XYZ file of N, CA and C in Angstrom:
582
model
N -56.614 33.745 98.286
C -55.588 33.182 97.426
C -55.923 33.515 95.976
N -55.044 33.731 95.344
C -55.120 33.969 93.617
C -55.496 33.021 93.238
N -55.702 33.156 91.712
C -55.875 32.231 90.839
C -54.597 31.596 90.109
N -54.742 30.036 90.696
C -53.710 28.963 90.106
C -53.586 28.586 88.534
N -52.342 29.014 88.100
C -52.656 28.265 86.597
C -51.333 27.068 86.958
N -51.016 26.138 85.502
C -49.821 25.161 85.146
C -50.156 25.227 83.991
N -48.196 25.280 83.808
C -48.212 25.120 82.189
C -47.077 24.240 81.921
N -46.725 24.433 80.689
C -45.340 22.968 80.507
C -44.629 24.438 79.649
N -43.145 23.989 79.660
C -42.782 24.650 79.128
C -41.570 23.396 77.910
N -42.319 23.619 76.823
C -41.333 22.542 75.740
C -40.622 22.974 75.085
N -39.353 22.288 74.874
C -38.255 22.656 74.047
C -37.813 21.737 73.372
N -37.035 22.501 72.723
C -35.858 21.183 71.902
C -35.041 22.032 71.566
N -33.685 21.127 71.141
C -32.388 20.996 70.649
C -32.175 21.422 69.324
N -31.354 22.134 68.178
C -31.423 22.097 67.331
C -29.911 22.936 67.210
N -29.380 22.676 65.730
C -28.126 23.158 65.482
C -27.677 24.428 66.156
N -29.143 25.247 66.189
C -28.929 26.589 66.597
C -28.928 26.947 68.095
N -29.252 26.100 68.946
C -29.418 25.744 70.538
C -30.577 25.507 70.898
N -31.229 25.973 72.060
C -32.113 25.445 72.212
C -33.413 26.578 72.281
N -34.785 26.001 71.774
C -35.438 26.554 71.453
C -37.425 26.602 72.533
N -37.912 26.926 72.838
C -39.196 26.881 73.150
C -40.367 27.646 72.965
N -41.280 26.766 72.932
C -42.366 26.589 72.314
C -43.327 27.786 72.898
N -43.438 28.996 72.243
C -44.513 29.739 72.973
C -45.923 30.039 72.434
N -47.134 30.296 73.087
C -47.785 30.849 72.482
C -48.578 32.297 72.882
N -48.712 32.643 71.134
C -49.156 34.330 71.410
C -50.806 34.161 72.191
N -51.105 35.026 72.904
C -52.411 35.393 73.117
C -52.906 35.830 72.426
N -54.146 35.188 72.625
C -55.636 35.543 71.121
C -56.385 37.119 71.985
N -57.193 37.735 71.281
C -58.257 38.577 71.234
C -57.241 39.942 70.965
N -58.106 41.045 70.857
C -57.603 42.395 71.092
C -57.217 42.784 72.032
N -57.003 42.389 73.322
C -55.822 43.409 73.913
C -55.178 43.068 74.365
N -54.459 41.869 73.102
C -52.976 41.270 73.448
C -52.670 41.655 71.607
N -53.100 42.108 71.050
C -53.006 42.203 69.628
C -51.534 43.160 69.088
N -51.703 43.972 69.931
C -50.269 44.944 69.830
C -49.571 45.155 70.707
N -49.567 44.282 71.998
C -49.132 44.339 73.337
C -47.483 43.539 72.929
N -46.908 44.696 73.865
C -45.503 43.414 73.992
C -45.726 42.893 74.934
N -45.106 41.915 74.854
C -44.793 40.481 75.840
C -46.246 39.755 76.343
N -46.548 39.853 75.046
C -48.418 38.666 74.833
C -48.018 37.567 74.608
N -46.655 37.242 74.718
C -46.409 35.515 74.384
C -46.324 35.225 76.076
N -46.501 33.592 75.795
C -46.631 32.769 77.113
C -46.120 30.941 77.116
N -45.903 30.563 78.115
C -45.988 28.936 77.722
C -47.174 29.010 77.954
N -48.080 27.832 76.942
C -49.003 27.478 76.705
C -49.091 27.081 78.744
N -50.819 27.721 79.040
C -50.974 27.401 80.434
C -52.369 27.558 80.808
N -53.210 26.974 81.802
C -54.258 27.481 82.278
C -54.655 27.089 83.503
N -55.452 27.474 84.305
C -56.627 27.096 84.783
C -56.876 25.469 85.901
N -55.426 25.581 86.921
C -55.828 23.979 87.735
C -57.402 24.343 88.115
N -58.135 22.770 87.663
C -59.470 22.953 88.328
C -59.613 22.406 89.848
N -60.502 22.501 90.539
C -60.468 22.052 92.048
C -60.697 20.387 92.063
N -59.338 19.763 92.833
C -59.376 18.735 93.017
C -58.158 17.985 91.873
N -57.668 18.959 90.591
C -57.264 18.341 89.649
C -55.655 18.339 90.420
N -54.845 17.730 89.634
C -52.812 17.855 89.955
C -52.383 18.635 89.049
N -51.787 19.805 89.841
C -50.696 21.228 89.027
C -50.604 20.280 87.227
N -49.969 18.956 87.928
C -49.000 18.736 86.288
C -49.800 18.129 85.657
N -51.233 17.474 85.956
C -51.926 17.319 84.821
C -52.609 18.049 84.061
N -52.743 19.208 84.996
C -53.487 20.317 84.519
C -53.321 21.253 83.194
N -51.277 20.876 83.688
C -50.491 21.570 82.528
C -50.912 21.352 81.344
N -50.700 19.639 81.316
C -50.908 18.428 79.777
C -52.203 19.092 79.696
N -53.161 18.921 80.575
C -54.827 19.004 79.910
C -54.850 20.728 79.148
N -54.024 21.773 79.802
C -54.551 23.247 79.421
C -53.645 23.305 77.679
N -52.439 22.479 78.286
C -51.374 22.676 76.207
C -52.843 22.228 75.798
N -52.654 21.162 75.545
C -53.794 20.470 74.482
C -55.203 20.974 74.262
N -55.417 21.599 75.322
C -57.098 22.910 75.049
C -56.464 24.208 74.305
N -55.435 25.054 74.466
C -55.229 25.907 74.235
C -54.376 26.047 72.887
N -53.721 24.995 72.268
C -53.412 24.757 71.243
C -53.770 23.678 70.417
N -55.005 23.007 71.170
C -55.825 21.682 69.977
C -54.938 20.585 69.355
N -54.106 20.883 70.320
C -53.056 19.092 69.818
C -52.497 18.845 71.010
N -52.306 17.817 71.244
C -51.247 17.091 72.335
C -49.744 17.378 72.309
N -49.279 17.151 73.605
C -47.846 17.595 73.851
C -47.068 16.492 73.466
N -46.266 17.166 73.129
C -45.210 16.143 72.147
C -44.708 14.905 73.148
N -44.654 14.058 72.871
C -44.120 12.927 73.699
C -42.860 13.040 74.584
N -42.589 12.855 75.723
C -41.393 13.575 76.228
C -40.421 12.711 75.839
N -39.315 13.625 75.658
C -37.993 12.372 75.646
C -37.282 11.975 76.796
N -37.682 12.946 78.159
C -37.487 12.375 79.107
C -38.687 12.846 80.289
N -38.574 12.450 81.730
C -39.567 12.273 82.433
C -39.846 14.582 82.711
N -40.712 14.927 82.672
C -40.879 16.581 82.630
C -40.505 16.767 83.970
N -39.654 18.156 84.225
C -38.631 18.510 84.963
C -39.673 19.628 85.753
N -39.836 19.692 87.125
C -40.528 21.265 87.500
C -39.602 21.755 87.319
N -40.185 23.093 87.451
C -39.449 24.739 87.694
C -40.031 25.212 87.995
N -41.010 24.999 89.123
C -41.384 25.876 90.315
C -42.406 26.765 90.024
N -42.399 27.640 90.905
C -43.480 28.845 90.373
C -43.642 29.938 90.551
N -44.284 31.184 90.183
C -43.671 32.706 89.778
C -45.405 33.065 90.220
N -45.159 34.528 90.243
C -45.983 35.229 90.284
C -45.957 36.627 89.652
N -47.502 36.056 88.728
C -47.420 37.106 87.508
C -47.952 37.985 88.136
N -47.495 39.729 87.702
C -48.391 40.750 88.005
C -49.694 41.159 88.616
N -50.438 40.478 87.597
C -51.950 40.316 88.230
C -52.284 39.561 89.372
N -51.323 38.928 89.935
C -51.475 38.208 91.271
C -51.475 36.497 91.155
N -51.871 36.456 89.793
C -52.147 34.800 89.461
C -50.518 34.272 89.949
N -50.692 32.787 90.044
C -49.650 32.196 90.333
C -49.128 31.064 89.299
N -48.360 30.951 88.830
C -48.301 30.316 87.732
C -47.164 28.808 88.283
N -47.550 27.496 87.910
C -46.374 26.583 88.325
C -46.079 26.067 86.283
N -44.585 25.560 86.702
C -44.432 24.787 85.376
C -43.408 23.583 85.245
N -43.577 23.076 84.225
C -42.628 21.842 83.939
C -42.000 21.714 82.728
N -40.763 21.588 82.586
C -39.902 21.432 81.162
C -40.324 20.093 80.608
N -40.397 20.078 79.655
C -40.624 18.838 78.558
C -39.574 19.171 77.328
N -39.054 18.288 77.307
C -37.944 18.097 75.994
C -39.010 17.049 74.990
N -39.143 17.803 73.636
C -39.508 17.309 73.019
C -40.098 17.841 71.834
N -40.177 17.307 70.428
C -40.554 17.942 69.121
C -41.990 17.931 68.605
N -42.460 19.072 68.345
C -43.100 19.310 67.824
C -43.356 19.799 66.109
N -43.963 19.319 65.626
C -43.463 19.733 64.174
C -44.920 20.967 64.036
N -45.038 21.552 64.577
C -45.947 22.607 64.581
C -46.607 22.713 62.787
N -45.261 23.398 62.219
C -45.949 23.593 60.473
C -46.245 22.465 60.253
N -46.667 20.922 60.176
C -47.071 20.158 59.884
C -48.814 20.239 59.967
N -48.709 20.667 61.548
C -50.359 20.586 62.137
C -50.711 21.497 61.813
N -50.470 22.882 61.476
C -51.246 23.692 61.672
C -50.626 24.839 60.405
N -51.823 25.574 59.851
C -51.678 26.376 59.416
C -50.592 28.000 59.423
N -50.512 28.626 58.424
C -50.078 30.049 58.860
C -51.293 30.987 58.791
N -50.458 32.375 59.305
C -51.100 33.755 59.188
C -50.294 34.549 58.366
N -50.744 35.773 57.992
C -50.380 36.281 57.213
C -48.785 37.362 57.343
N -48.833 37.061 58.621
C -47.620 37.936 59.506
C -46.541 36.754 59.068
N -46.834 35.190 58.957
C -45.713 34.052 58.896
C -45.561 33.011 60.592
N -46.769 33.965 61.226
C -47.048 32.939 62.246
C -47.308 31.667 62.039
N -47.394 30.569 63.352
C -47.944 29.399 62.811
C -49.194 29.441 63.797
N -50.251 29.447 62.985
C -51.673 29.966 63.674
C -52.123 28.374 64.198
N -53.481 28.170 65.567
C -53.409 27.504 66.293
C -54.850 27.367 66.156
N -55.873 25.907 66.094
C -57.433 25.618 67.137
C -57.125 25.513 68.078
N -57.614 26.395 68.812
C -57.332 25.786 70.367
C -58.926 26.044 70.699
N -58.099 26.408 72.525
C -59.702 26.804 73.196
C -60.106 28.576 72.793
N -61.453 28.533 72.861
C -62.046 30.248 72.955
C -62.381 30.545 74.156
N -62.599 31.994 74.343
C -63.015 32.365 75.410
C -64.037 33.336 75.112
N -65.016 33.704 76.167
C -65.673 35.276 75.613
C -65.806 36.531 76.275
N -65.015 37.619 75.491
C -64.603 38.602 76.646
C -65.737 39.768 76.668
N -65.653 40.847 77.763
C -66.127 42.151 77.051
C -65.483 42.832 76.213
N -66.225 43.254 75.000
C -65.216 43.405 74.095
C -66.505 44.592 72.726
N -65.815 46.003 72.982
C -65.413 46.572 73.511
C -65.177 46.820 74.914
N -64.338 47.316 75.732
C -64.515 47.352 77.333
C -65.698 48.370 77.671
N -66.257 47.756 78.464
C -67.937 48.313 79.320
C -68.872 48.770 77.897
N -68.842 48.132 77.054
C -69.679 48.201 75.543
C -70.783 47.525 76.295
N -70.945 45.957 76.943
C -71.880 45.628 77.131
C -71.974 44.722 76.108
N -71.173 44.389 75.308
C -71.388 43.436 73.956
C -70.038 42.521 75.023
N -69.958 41.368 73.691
C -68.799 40.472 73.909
C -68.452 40.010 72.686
N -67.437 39.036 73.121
C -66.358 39.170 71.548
C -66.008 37.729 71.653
N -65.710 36.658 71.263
C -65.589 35.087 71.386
C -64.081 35.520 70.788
N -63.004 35.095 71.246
C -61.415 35.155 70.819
C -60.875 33.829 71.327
N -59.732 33.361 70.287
C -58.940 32.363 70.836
C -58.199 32.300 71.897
N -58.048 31.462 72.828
C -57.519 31.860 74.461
C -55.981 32.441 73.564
N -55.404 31.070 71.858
C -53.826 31.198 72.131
C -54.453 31.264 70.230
N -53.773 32.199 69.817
C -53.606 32.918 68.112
C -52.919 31.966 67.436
N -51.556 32.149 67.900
C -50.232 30.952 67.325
C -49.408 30.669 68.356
N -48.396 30.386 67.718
C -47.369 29.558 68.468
C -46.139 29.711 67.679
N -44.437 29.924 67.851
C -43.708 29.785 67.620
C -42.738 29.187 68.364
N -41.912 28.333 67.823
C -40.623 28.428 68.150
C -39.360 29.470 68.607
N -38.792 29.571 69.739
C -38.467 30.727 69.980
C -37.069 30.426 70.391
N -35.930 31.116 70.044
C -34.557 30.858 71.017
C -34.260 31.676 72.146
N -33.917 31.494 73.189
C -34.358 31.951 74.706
C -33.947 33.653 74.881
N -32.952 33.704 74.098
C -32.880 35.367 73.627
C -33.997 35.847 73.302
N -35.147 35.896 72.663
C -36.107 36.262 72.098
C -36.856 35.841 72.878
N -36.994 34.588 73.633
C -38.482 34.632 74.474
C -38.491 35.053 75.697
N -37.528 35.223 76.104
C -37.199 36.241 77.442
C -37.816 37.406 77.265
N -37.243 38.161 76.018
C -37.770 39.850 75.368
C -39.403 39.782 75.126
N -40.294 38.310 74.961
C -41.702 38.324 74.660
C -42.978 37.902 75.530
N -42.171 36.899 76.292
C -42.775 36.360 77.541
C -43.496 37.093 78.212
N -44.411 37.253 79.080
C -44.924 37.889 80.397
C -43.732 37.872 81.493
N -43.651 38.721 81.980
C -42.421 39.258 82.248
C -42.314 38.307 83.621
N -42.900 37.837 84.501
C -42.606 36.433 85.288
C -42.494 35.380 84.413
N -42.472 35.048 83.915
C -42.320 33.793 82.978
C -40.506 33.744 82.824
N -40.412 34.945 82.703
C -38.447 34.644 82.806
C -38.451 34.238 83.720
N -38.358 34.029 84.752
C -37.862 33.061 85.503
C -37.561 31.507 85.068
N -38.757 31.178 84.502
C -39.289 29.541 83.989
C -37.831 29.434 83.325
N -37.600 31.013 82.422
C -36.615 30.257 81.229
C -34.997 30.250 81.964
N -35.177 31.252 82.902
C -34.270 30.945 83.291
C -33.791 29.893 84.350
N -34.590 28.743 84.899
C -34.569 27.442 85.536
C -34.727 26.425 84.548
N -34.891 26.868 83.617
C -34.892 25.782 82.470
C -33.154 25.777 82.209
N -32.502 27.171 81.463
C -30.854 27.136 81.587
C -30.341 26.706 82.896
N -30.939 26.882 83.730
C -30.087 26.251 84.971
C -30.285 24.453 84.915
N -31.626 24.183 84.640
C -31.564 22.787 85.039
C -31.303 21.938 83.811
N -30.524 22.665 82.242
C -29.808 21.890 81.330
C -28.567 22.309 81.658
N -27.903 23.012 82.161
C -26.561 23.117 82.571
C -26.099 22.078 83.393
N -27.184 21.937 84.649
C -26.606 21.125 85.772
C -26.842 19.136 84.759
N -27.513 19.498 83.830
C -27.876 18.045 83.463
C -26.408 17.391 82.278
N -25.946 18.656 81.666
C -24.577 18.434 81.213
C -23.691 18.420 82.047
N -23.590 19.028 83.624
C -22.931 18.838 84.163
C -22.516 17.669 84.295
N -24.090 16.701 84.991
C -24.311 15.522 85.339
C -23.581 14.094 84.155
N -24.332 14.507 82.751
C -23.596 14.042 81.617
C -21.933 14.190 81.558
N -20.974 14.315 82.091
C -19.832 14.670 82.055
C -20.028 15.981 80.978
N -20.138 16.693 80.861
C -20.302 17.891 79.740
C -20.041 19.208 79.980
N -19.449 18.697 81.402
C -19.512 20.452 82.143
C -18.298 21.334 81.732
N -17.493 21.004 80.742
C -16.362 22.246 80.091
C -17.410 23.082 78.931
N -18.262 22.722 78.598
C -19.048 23.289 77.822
C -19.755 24.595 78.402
N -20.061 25.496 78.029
C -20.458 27.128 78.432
C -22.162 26.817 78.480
N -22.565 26.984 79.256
C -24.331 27.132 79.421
C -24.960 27.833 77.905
N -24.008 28.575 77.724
C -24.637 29.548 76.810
C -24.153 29.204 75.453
N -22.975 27.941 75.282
C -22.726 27.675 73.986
C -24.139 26.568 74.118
N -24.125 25.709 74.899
C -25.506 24.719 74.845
C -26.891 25.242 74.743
N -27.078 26.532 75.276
C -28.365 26.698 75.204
C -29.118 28.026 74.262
N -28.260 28.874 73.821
C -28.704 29.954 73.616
C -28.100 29.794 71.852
N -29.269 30.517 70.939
C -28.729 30.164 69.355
C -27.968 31.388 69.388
N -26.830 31.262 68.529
C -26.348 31.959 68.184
C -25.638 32.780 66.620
N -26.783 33.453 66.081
C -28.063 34.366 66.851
C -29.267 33.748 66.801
N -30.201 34.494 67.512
C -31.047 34.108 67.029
C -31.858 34.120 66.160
N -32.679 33.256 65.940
C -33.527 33.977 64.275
C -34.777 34.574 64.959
N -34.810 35.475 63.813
C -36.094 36.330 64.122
C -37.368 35.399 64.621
N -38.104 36.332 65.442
C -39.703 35.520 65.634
C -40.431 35.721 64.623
N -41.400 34.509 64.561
C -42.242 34.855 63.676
C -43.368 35.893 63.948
N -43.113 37.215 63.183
C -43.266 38.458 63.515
C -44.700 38.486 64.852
N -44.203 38.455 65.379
C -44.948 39.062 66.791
C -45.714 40.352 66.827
N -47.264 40.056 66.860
C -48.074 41.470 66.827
C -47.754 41.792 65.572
């Protein structure tokens, strides 16, 4: 069996639709890579639960706690990334004021403490390199994090539009277009990526 990760995947609401929370991967060889963004995720340990694992890996990998939910966190199941890992996740509605906590970079990212890791680094150098598991973090509108994501991770975003559609449905809200509720229009640029 692969290796299990959980992650949360958080969003919120805003004039422009709806937005989530990603973060870039730290070290060099995610540095100029497309699609080095991710929901914040890691590592179920043996014996631990998928969804606590999620809460415990945000808060290691970006050094703050997950925003308080505004409602109870929604699964969306689980994908399988390339490398074989298996990834599960859960929607959380909820704000983060990121530029509050945390600093920038010089690109206009919003840079992150999180957890480190230590890689080989150069590859087969025989040395190692201590890098942040997660660099920054932006806010993203689902146009744009689709295009940055690890390319299983669309899925997540796209069960996330499915399960706020069916929830306006539920709200009487269903003359409304999925895509006037969820998608900004346009979107604003990322904060320059790589």
């Amino acid at each position: 069996m692969g290796a299990r990760s959980a992650g949360l995947v958080v969003y919120r609401r805003d004039d422009d639709g709806v937005r989530v929370l990603l973060a870039h991967m730290g070290g060099p060889f995610w540095a100029r890579r497309e699609r080095a963004w991710s929901i914040p995720k890691g590592v179920i340990e043996s014996g631990e639960e998928p969804h606590d694992a999620a809460l415990r890996e945000y808060a290691e990998e970006l050094g703050f706690a997950p925003p308080e939910p505004l409602r109870a966190d929604e699964p969306l199941g689980e994908v399988r990334q390339s490398g074989g890992k298996i990834v599960e996740a859960w929607a959380r509605e909820g704000v983060v004021q990121v530029d509050a906590l945390l600093g920038h970079d010089e690109a206009g990212g919003t840079t992150v403490t999180g957890a480190t890791a230590t890689i080989p680094w150069p590859p087969r150098s025989g040395r190692t390199l201590e890098v942040p598991e997660v660099d920054r973090v932006a806010w993203v509108g689902l146009d744009d994090a689709r295009r940055l994501v690890v390319a299983a991770q669309e899925a997540f975003l796209d069960r996330l539009v499915d399960l706020l559609a069916t929830r306006a449905a539920d709200d009487g809200r269903a003359d409304e277009q999925p895509d006037e509720l969820l998608v900004a229009q346009p979107d604003e640029p990322v904060d320059a990526p790589g």
